[in-house]
């Protein structure tokens, strides 16, 4: 009587046969069913990164290494990658991380990896990722590692870095231009608002003085209401003009401008619906 067992880690390389030798006694016999060597708990290499994870013998990369670049070139390579595309937790690097890094290196040639675990484990993590992905570790700064594709030559990596640096410079220049335009628009809008607020304060102060003073300067209720509506309409028109000017210059769109028009229309409808008052009520 025999049982065929297979483990999760060793399924790709070994199987075990249990042969019954007596009452409740079994003898385990292991036999190899595949020609390649079993490398611990890792499964068989993926189809994408099979060349990087060959279990027979470690391959030597023919690509560039960190010693092939000068200090200035190393700074260029580091600055050309703006952010880390792969982040590792405290558990360290796994085979899935190696496959992901292999795919990223195929697409970008230069990839930064951020390690969120202890700093003393960076060397072990870098070695594991290099073995699993076939990449070459170029630089290490704190918990950030810079990898290059293993088969890429030094000239090709420098070309990629120069192109990335040029794109980054253009993006920063455009961003500075947009920031300057926003600052100019904000300064113009602020000056207009201050001028409009000053005129509005003068008109409101005049209305208050006319209402509070007795004699000839006293205003009726209808006169006060008309002045207030005229002032509100003027302010709304000025704000609408500022919003239109900002939109024409590429500035931010006004927040819900329909609310002012709706409130003004509702106020006019309420005034039209109110019956005229007699002189005694006034």
Coordinates of C-alpha atoms in Angstrom, one line a residue:
X1 CA 0.0 0.0 0.0
X2 CA 1.5 3.3 -1.1
X3 CA 0.5 7.0 -0.8
X4 CA 1.8 9.8 -3.1
X5 CA 2.4 13.1 -1.2
X6 CA 3.5 16.4 -2.6
X7 CA 4.4 19.5 -0.6
X8 CA 3.6 23.1 -1.7
X9 CA 7.3 24.2 -1.7
X10 CA 8.7 21.0 -3.2
X11 CA 5.9 20.2 -5.7
X12 CA 8.0 21.4 -8.6
X13 CA 11.0 19.2 -7.8
X14 CA 10.2 16.3 -5.5
X15 CA 7.5 13.8 -4.6
X16 CA 7.3 11.5 -1.6
X17 CA 6.0 8.0 -1.6
X18 CA 4.9 6.4 1.7
X19 CA 5.3 2.6 1.7
X20 CA 3.6 0.6 4.4
X21 CA 6.3 -1.5 6.2
X22 CA 4.1 -2.9 9.0
X23 CA 1.2 -2.1 11.2
X24 CA 0.8 1.7 11.3
X25 CA 4.4 2.1 10.1
X26 CA 5.3 3.9 6.9
X27 CA 8.7 4.5 5.2
X28 CA 9.1 7.7 3.2
X29 CA 10.9 7.4 -0.1
X30 CA 11.7 10.6 -2.0
X31 CA 12.3 10.6 -5.7
X32 CA 13.1 13.4 -8.1
X33 CA 10.6 13.9 -10.9
X34 CA 12.1 17.0 -12.6
X35 CA 15.7 17.5 -13.7
X36 CA 16.3 21.0 -12.2
X37 CA 17.5 21.5 -8.7
X38 CA 15.2 22.6 -5.9
X39 CA 16.2 25.9 -4.4
X40 CA 14.5 25.9 -1.0
X41 CA 10.9 27.2 -0.6
X42 CA 10.7 29.1 -3.8
X43 CA 8.7 27.8 -6.7
X44 CA 9.8 27.4 -10.3
X45 CA 10.9 30.5 -12.1
X46 CA 8.2 32.4 -14.0
X47 CA 8.2 32.6 -17.8
X48 CA 8.9 36.3 -17.8
X49 CA 12.0 36.3 -15.5
X50 CA 13.2 32.7 -16.1
X51 CA 16.6 33.8 -17.2
X52 CA 17.1 35.7 -14.0
X53 CA 16.0 32.9 -11.7
X54 CA 17.9 30.0 -13.2
X55 CA 18.4 27.4 -10.5
X56 CA 21.3 25.5 -12.1
X57 CA 24.0 28.2 -11.6
X58 CA 24.1 31.9 -11.1
X59 CA 24.6 33.8 -14.3
X60 CA 26.9 36.8 -14.6
X61 CA 25.3 39.9 -16.1
X62 CA 26.9 41.5 -19.1
X63 CA 25.3 44.9 -18.5
X64 CA 26.5 47.9 -16.7
X65 CA 27.5 48.1 -13.0
X66 CA 27.8 51.0 -10.6
X67 CA 31.6 51.1 -11.1
X68 CA 31.1 51.9 -14.8
X69 CA 29.8 55.4 -14.0
X70 CA 31.4 58.5 -12.7
X71 CA 30.0 60.5 -9.7
X72 CA 28.3 63.0 -12.0
X73 CA 26.7 60.2 -14.0
X74 CA 25.6 58.4 -10.9
X75 CA 23.9 61.6 -9.8
X76 CA 22.2 61.9 -13.2
X77 CA 21.0 58.3 -13.0
X78 CA 19.6 58.9 -9.5
X79 CA 17.9 62.2 -10.3
X80 CA 16.3 60.8 -13.5
X81 CA 14.0 58.6 -11.5
X82 CA 11.6 60.8 -9.6
X83 CA 9.9 58.3 -7.4
X84 CA 9.9 54.7 -6.3
X85 CA 7.7 52.4 -8.4
X86 CA 8.0 49.4 -6.0
X87 CA 7.6 49.6 -2.2
X88 CA 8.5 46.8 0.2
X89 CA 7.1 46.3 3.7
X90 CA 8.7 45.0 6.9
X91 CA 8.4 41.4 5.7
X92 CA 11.1 42.0 3.1
X93 CA 11.4 40.9 -0.5
X94 CA 9.4 37.9 -1.9
X95 CA 9.4 36.1 -5.2
X96 CA 6.4 38.2 -6.3
X97 CA 8.4 41.4 -5.6
X98 CA 11.2 40.0 -7.8
X99 CA 8.8 39.3 -10.7
X100 CA 7.3 42.8 -10.3
X101 CA 10.8 44.4 -10.4
X102 CA 11.7 42.3 -13.5
X103 CA 8.6 43.6 -15.3
X104 CA 9.3 47.2 -14.3
X105 CA 12.9 47.0 -15.4
X106 CA 11.8 45.7 -18.8
X107 CA 9.6 48.7 -19.2
X108 CA 11.6 51.5 -17.6
X109 CA 15.3 50.3 -17.6
X110 CA 15.8 52.2 -14.3
X111 CA 13.6 51.6 -11.2
X112 CA 13.7 52.8 -7.6
X113 CA 12.6 50.5 -4.8
X114 CA 11.6 51.9 -1.4
X115 CA 12.2 49.7 1.6
X116 CA 9.9 50.5 4.6
X117 CA 11.6 48.0 6.9
X118 CA 14.8 48.2 8.9
X119 CA 17.8 49.9 7.2
X120 CA 20.2 47.1 8.1
X121 CA 18.1 44.7 5.9
X122 CA 18.7 46.7 2.8
X123 CA 21.7 44.7 1.7
X124 CA 19.9 41.4 2.0
X125 CA 16.8 42.7 0.3
X126 CA 18.9 44.1 -2.6
X127 CA 20.6 40.8 -3.1
X128 CA 17.3 38.9 -3.1
X129 CA 15.8 41.3 -5.6
X130 CA 18.8 41.2 -7.8
X131 CA 18.7 37.4 -7.9
X132 CA 15.0 37.2 -8.6
X133 CA 14.7 39.9 -11.2
X134 CA 18.1 39.8 -12.9
X135 CA 18.6 43.6 -12.2
X136 CA 21.8 45.3 -11.2
X137 CA 21.9 47.4 -8.0
X138 CA 23.5 50.8 -8.9
X139 CA 23.0 52.9 -5.8
X140 CA 21.6 52.8 -2.3
X141 CA 20.5 55.8 -0.3
X142 CA 18.9 55.0 3.0
X143 CA 15.9 52.8 2.3
X144 CA 15.8 53.6 -1.4
X145 CA 17.5 51.3 -4.0
X146 CA 18.2 52.1 -7.6
X147 CA 18.2 49.1 -10.0
X148 CA 19.0 48.9 -13.7
X149 CA 18.1 46.2 -16.2
X150 CA 20.8 43.5 -16.2
X151 CA 21.3 43.4 -19.9
X152 CA 21.3 47.2 -20.4
X153 CA 24.6 48.8 -21.4
X154 CA 26.0 51.9 -19.7
X155 CA 25.4 54.1 -22.7
X156 CA 21.8 53.0 -23.0
X157 CA 21.2 53.8 -19.3
X158 CA 22.7 57.2 -19.7
X159 CA 20.6 57.9 -22.7
X160 CA 17.4 57.0 -20.7
X161 CA 18.6 59.2 -17.9
X162 CA 19.2 62.2 -20.2
X163 CA 15.8 61.8 -21.8
X164 CA 14.1 61.6 -18.4
X165 CA 16.0 64.6 -17.1
X166 CA 15.0 66.6 -20.2
X167 CA 11.3 65.8 -19.8
X168 CA 11.5 66.7 -16.1
X169 CA 13.1 70.1 -16.9
X170 CA 10.3 70.9 -19.4
X171 CA 7.6 69.8 -16.9
X172 CA 9.2 72.0 -14.2
X173 CA 9.4 75.0 -16.5
X174 CA 5.7 74.7 -17.5
X175 CA 4.8 74.4 -13.9
X176 CA 6.7 77.5 -13.0
X177 CA 4.9 79.4 -15.8
X178 CA 1.5 78.2 -14.6
X179 CA 2.4 79.3 -11.1
X180 CA 3.4 82.8 -12.2
X181 CA 0.2 83.2 -14.2
X182 CA -1.9 82.1 -11.1
X183 CA 0.0 84.6 -8.9
X184 CA -0.5 87.4 -11.4
X185 CA -4.2 86.6 -11.7
X186 CA -4.6 86.4 -8.0
X187 CA -2.9 89.8 -7.5
X188 CA -5.2 91.4 -10.2
X189 CA -8.3 89.8 -8.7
X190 CA -7.4 90.9 -5.2
X191 CA -6.8 94.5 -6.3
X192 CA -10.2 94.6 -8.0
X193 CA -11.9 93.1 -5.0
X194 CA -10.4 95.6 -2.6
X195 CA -11.4 98.5 -4.9
X196 CA -15.0 97.1 -5.2
X197 CA -15.2 96.6 -1.5
X198 CA -14.0 100.2 -0.9
X199 CA -16.7 101.5 -3.2
X200 CA -19.3 99.3 -1.6
X201 CA -18.4 100.4 1.9
X202 CA -18.7 104.1 0.8
X203 CA -22.1 103.5 -0.7
X204 CA -23.3 101.5 2.3
X205 CA -22.0 104.2 4.7
X206 CA -23.9 106.9 2.7
X207 CA -27.1 104.8 2.9
X208 CA -26.8 104.4 6.6
X209 CA -26.1 108.1 7.1
X210 CA -29.2 109.0 5.0
X211 CA -31.4 106.6 7.0
X212 CA -30.1 107.6 10.4
X213 CA -30.1 111.3 9.9
X214 CA -33.3 113.2 10.3
X215 CA -34.8 116.0 8.2
X216 CA -34.2 116.2 4.5
X217 CA -31.7 113.4 4.4
X218 CA -34.2 110.8 5.7
X219 CA -35.1 108.0 3.2
X220 CA -38.3 106.1 3.0
X221 CA -38.5 102.3 3.2
X222 CA -39.0 102.0 -0.5
X223 CA -36.0 104.2 -1.2
X224 CA -33.8 102.3 1.1
X225 CA -34.9 99.0 -0.5
X226 CA -34.3 100.3 -3.9
X227 CA -30.8 101.6 -3.0
X228 CA -29.9 98.2 -1.4
X229 CA -31.1 96.3 -4.5
X230 CA -29.2 98.5 -6.7
X231 CA -26.0 98.0 -4.6
X232 CA -26.5 94.2 -4.6
X233 CA -27.0 94.2 -8.3
X234 CA -23.9 96.2 -8.9
X235 CA -21.8 93.9 -6.6
X236 CA -23.2 90.8 -8.4
X237 CA -22.4 92.3 -11.8
X238 CA -18.9 93.1 -10.8
X239 CA -18.3 89.6 -9.4
X240 CA -19.7 88.1 -12.6
X241 CA -17.4 90.3 -14.7
X242 CA -14.4 89.2 -12.6
X243 CA -15.4 85.5 -13.0
X244 CA -15.7 85.9 -16.8
X245 CA -12.3 87.6 -17.0
X246 CA -10.7 84.9 -14.9
X247 CA -12.2 82.2 -17.1
X248 CA -11.0 84.0 -20.2
X249 CA -7.5 84.2 -18.8
X250 CA -7.5 80.5 -17.9
X251 CA -8.0 81.0 -14.2
X252 CA -10.1 78.9 -11.8
X253 CA -13.8 78.7 -12.6
X254 CA -16.1 80.5 -10.1
X255 CA -17.8 78.3 -7.6
X256 CA -21.5 77.9 -8.4
X257 CA -22.2 81.3 -9.9
X258 CA -25.8 80.4 -10.6
X259 CA -26.6 80.8 -6.9
X260 CA -26.3 84.6 -7.1
X261 CA -28.5 84.9 -10.2
X262 CA -31.1 82.6 -8.6
X263 CA -31.1 84.5 -5.3
X264 CA -31.4 87.8 -7.2
X265 CA -34.3 86.5 -9.4
X266 CA -36.1 85.2 -6.3
X267 CA -35.8 88.5 -4.5
X268 CA -37.2 90.3 -7.5
X269 CA -40.2 88.0 -7.7
X270 CA -40.9 88.5 -4.0
X271 CA -40.8 92.3 -4.5
X272 CA -43.3 92.1 -7.4
X273 CA -45.7 89.9 -5.4
X274 CA -45.8 92.2 -2.4
X275 CA -48.9 94.6 -2.5
X276 CA -48.2 98.3 -2.4
X277 CA -48.3 99.8 1.1
X278 CA -50.5 102.7 2.1
X279 CA -49.0 106.0 3.3
X280 CA -50.0 105.1 6.9
X281 CA -48.0 101.9 6.8
X282 CA -45.1 103.8 5.5

